[in-house]
Amino acid sequence: MTPPPSHKDILAQIPASRRTALQTRSNAKGLRHLVIYLSALLCLALWVGVQAPLWPLALLPLGVLWVFLFTLSHECTHDTPFATRWINRAVGHACAAPLILPFTWFRAFHMAHHKFTNDPNHDPELAHGPRPETWPSYLLYLSGWRYWQSAATTVVHNATTPRAAPYLPTRKHASMRREARVLLATYALIALSLLISPLAFWIWILPSILGQPFLRAYLLAEHGRCPPVANMLENSRTTFTNRLVRFVAWNMPYHTEHHAFPNVPFHQLPALHEDVKTHLQSTSNGYTTFHKDYQDHLKTP
């Protein structure tokens, strides 16, 4: 049986001028998206902060916007949301505090994930074992507990002695220590602020806890149940969803396209999708459909 074409084969069929156009970054488009996103986050935070009418209803959407800053941080590791490199790096670092996700460390981690996508022996996303295979592990994954635990552990380790890993160059250890120490100092100040006012709890801590399961559900679809092969058209999943989800996730539901051609910025991914859509091997018609299919294969311990 002839194997399906690889992402490299399909990209080679796209004219060079088209590939160049697809890689065009834009400060205007990136900053416009960011301003709308942050405006929505700020409005919800103010709604909760001043305890306006029905303010508890804002906690969940506020939390979703907090945790989905992850997709922006992820884009910044590729220097693609904005045309200017320092803006990408500044925004990536700014996302670190609310996510407890130090950007210098995460960038190295994520580059290794792209290099070894879904490889059980080398993909750092699978360093602590496979994706959930049983109902208890699935529910624990969705709860976000392991994320927060791992994030806190990573920051503490980076602040003292960064863990040795093939994807973490020694020359980056000093900058990882500095970043982690700044983050820990920030969290200490926030903790002290709780002695005076519960504001940080209501506008950041609790919403982030409530929103994390939605990010976990989204992230599981990116590679869950995809085969451990080198072909990005197979080992990554594109999930067809609505415009609001695509906006909040910076178009990353087009995840096969992103892995096939990571230099393409978020605003060009729909165009890339049109070029490769007939060759996608792993897709789902929405996140509900994906999770129903995923649950059908979960084992009972």
XYZ file of C-alpha atoms in Angstrom:
301
model
C 0.000 0.000 0.000
C 1.329 3.423 -0.966
C 1.795 5.611 2.129
C -0.022 8.946 2.199
C 2.008 11.980 1.107
C 3.974 13.645 3.875
C 3.719 17.281 4.875
C 7.023 17.872 3.117
C 5.619 16.461 -0.132
C 2.526 18.662 0.042
C 4.422 21.825 0.964
C 6.801 21.217 -1.938
C 3.802 21.398 -4.281
C 2.924 24.926 -3.126
C 4.574 27.549 -5.352
C 7.508 29.341 -3.762
C 5.789 32.732 -4.071
C 2.754 31.371 -2.232
C 4.925 29.905 0.545
C 6.647 33.271 0.936
C 3.305 35.067 1.160
C 2.013 32.590 3.751
C 4.991 33.363 5.993
C 4.364 37.121 5.979
C 4.087 38.416 9.538
C 2.166 41.543 10.475
C 2.434 43.788 13.515
C -0.914 45.377 12.625
C -2.820 42.096 12.497
C -1.095 40.699 15.568
C -1.589 43.817 17.669
C -5.219 44.202 16.578
C -5.940 40.638 17.664
C -4.096 41.204 20.933
C -5.930 44.458 21.708
C -9.347 42.859 21.168
C -8.346 39.853 23.278
C -6.960 41.923 26.148
C -9.914 44.310 26.013
C -12.294 41.403 26.538
C -10.125 40.081 29.376
C -9.943 43.506 31.031
C -13.693 44.080 30.773
C -14.412 40.736 32.417
C -11.795 41.372 35.102
C -13.380 44.759 35.876
C -16.826 43.171 35.973
C -15.594 40.698 38.573
C -13.378 43.202 40.374
C -16.139 45.711 41.052
C -18.658 42.904 41.581
C -21.076 44.330 39.055
C -24.493 42.640 38.709
C -24.257 38.908 37.947
C -20.455 39.089 38.322
C -20.047 35.356 39.166
C -21.161 34.620 35.589
C -17.995 36.334 34.365
C -15.618 34.047 36.284
C -15.569 31.223 33.744
C -15.147 33.294 30.563
C -12.504 35.361 32.368
C -10.686 32.159 33.289
C -10.860 30.888 29.722
C -9.243 34.088 28.479
C -6.532 33.859 31.158
C -5.563 30.263 30.366
C -5.833 30.615 26.588
C -3.031 33.145 26.758
C -1.133 29.872 26.440
C -1.931 29.789 22.723
C -0.462 33.273 22.326
C 2.630 32.344 24.345
C 2.941 29.260 22.152
C 2.772 31.400 19.010
C 5.399 33.726 20.416
C 7.854 30.833 20.729
C 7.810 30.781 16.912
C 8.167 34.584 16.604
C 5.126 34.588 14.308
C 2.266 36.668 15.840
C 4.106 39.938 15.171
C 6.588 41.030 12.536
C 8.927 42.565 15.114
C 10.921 40.006 17.038
C 11.187 41.962 20.292
C 7.391 42.292 20.421
C 7.052 38.521 20.121
C 9.533 37.982 22.925
C 8.075 40.704 25.166
C 4.536 39.360 24.787
C 5.751 35.796 25.322
C 7.439 36.797 28.577
C 4.380 38.809 29.654
C 2.228 35.689 29.283
C 4.522 33.808 31.664
C 3.182 35.254 34.916
C -0.557 34.446 34.622
C 0.234 31.024 33.176
C 3.125 30.109 35.527
C 4.915 29.219 32.302
C 8.437 30.702 32.085
C 8.873 31.687 28.458
C 12.599 30.972 28.038
C 12.132 27.420 29.280
C 8.886 26.936 27.368
C 10.397 28.048 24.062
C 13.094 25.367 24.259
C 10.531 22.785 25.390
C 8.194 23.643 22.538
C 10.871 23.571 19.841
C 11.709 20.021 20.935
C 8.013 19.123 20.757
C 7.934 20.271 17.126
C 11.079 18.348 16.301
C 9.842 15.102 17.891
C 6.060 15.446 17.653
C 4.287 12.452 19.205
C 7.529 10.469 19.482
C 7.048 8.636 22.803
C 10.807 8.539 23.396
C 11.716 12.129 22.579
C 8.685 14.426 22.591
C 8.939 16.337 25.915
C 5.130 16.539 26.062
C 5.212 12.768 26.606
C 8.142 12.751 29.019
C 5.920 11.758 31.951
C 4.052 9.042 30.088
C 1.412 8.730 27.386
C -1.753 10.780 27.165
C -4.620 9.542 29.367
C -5.752 5.999 28.615
C -8.142 5.397 31.521
C -11.109 7.320 32.902
C -9.321 8.354 36.114
C -6.255 9.622 34.222
C -8.483 11.392 31.693
C -10.457 13.211 34.380
C -7.277 14.069 36.269
C -5.794 15.468 33.066
C -8.858 17.602 32.380
C -8.875 18.940 35.937
C -5.617 20.786 35.246
C -4.078 19.575 38.511
C -1.048 18.077 36.814
C -0.472 21.230 34.806
C -0.427 23.492 37.861
C 1.744 21.015 39.768
C 4.224 20.711 36.916
C 4.257 24.482 36.308
C 5.013 25.271 39.950
C 7.725 22.610 40.110
C 9.335 23.905 36.915
C 9.476 27.501 38.175
C 11.003 26.458 41.512
C 13.592 24.239 39.844
C 14.466 26.908 37.278
C 14.984 29.433 40.074
C 17.624 27.221 41.673
C 19.091 24.617 39.346
C 17.364 24.149 35.968
C 16.751 20.506 35.216
C 19.036 18.851 32.720
C 17.259 17.994 29.486
C 18.515 17.499 25.924
C 16.423 20.437 24.714
C 17.631 22.901 27.398
C 20.977 24.402 26.332
C 23.312 25.175 29.214
C 23.812 28.731 27.922
C 20.123 29.412 28.720
C 20.322 28.324 32.368
C 21.243 31.778 33.696
C 18.350 33.494 31.904
C 15.985 30.748 33.054
C 17.086 31.316 36.662
C 16.550 35.071 36.388
C 13.119 34.695 34.823
C 12.002 32.128 37.385
C 13.158 34.300 40.286
C 11.245 37.289 38.919
C 8.151 35.108 38.624
C 8.507 33.797 42.178
C 8.918 37.341 43.481
C 5.785 38.344 41.582
C 3.793 35.465 43.067
C 5.062 36.332 46.543
C 3.775 39.900 46.136
C 0.416 38.595 44.912
C 0.215 36.263 47.906
C 0.963 39.167 50.242
C -1.724 41.233 48.536
C -4.284 38.615 49.572
C -3.692 39.654 53.188
C -5.072 43.060 52.257
C -7.613 42.260 49.554
C -8.990 39.097 47.889
C -8.971 40.845 44.500
C -6.239 38.681 42.950
C -8.106 35.558 44.016
C -11.316 36.653 42.311
C -9.882 38.097 39.105
C -7.004 35.678 38.452
C -6.581 32.632 40.715
C -10.120 31.259 40.812
C -10.944 32.077 37.166
C -7.722 30.381 36.026
C -8.581 27.232 37.977
C -12.059 27.226 36.439
C -10.758 27.850 32.927
C -7.904 25.325 32.891
C -10.102 22.269 32.094
C -11.196 23.994 28.877
C -7.584 24.514 27.836
C -6.751 20.896 28.721
C -9.707 19.684 26.618
C -8.527 21.832 23.733
C -4.889 20.711 23.989
C -5.709 17.007 24.171
C -7.266 17.261 20.721
C -4.047 18.573 19.174
C -2.288 15.187 19.207
C -4.438 12.781 21.226
C -5.052 9.490 19.402
C -2.776 10.604 16.565
C -0.194 8.062 15.394
C 3.459 8.348 16.504
C 4.818 8.981 13.005
C 6.982 11.710 11.501
C 4.346 12.910 9.028
C 2.796 16.093 10.462
C -0.359 15.485 8.417
C -0.955 12.425 10.596
C 0.595 13.133 14.007
C -1.278 16.420 14.553
C -5.006 17.107 14.421
C -6.989 19.944 12.906
C -10.287 20.453 14.715
C -13.076 22.203 12.858
C -14.719 24.674 15.186
C -16.400 28.056 15.292
C -14.919 31.513 14.787
C -14.966 32.413 18.494
C -12.856 29.396 19.491
C -10.460 30.073 16.636
C -10.111 33.678 17.802
C -9.477 32.797 21.443
C -6.977 30.107 20.405
C -5.191 32.302 17.845
C -6.249 29.947 14.998
C -4.392 27.019 16.556
C -7.312 24.615 15.941
C -5.615 24.526 12.512
C -2.988 22.501 14.303
C -1.945 20.151 11.520
C -1.288 23.164 9.351
C 0.735 24.787 12.123
C 2.925 21.718 12.608
C 3.371 21.204 8.888
C 4.541 24.799 8.383
C 5.290 26.451 11.767
C 6.671 29.643 10.182
C 3.152 30.584 9.065
C 1.633 33.204 11.433
C -1.777 32.652 13.003
C -3.624 34.979 10.610
C -2.380 33.025 7.564
C -3.320 29.557 8.851
C -6.833 29.623 7.307
C -5.205 30.295 3.929
C -2.705 27.458 4.435
C -5.627 25.221 5.386
C -7.158 25.803 1.958
C -3.916 24.616 0.353
C -3.587 21.385 2.342
C -7.115 20.464 3.506
C -7.554 17.526 1.110
C -4.421 15.884 2.535
C -5.173 16.113 6.271
C -5.083 12.686 7.918
C -6.221 13.549 11.469
C -9.276 15.800 11.878
C -12.309 16.130 14.137
C -15.608 17.888 13.603
C -15.493 19.882 16.806
C -14.143 19.336 20.300
C -17.279 17.599 21.538
C -16.944 15.036 18.755
C -13.263 14.550 19.508
C -13.876 13.919 23.207
C -16.763 11.531 22.543
C -14.484 9.511 20.283
C -11.653 9.724 22.795
C -13.885 8.552 25.639
C -14.998 5.545 23.593
C -11.437 4.207 23.800
C -10.787 4.900 27.484
C -10.185 1.855 29.654
C -11.778 1.151 33.012
C -9.064 0.403 35.608
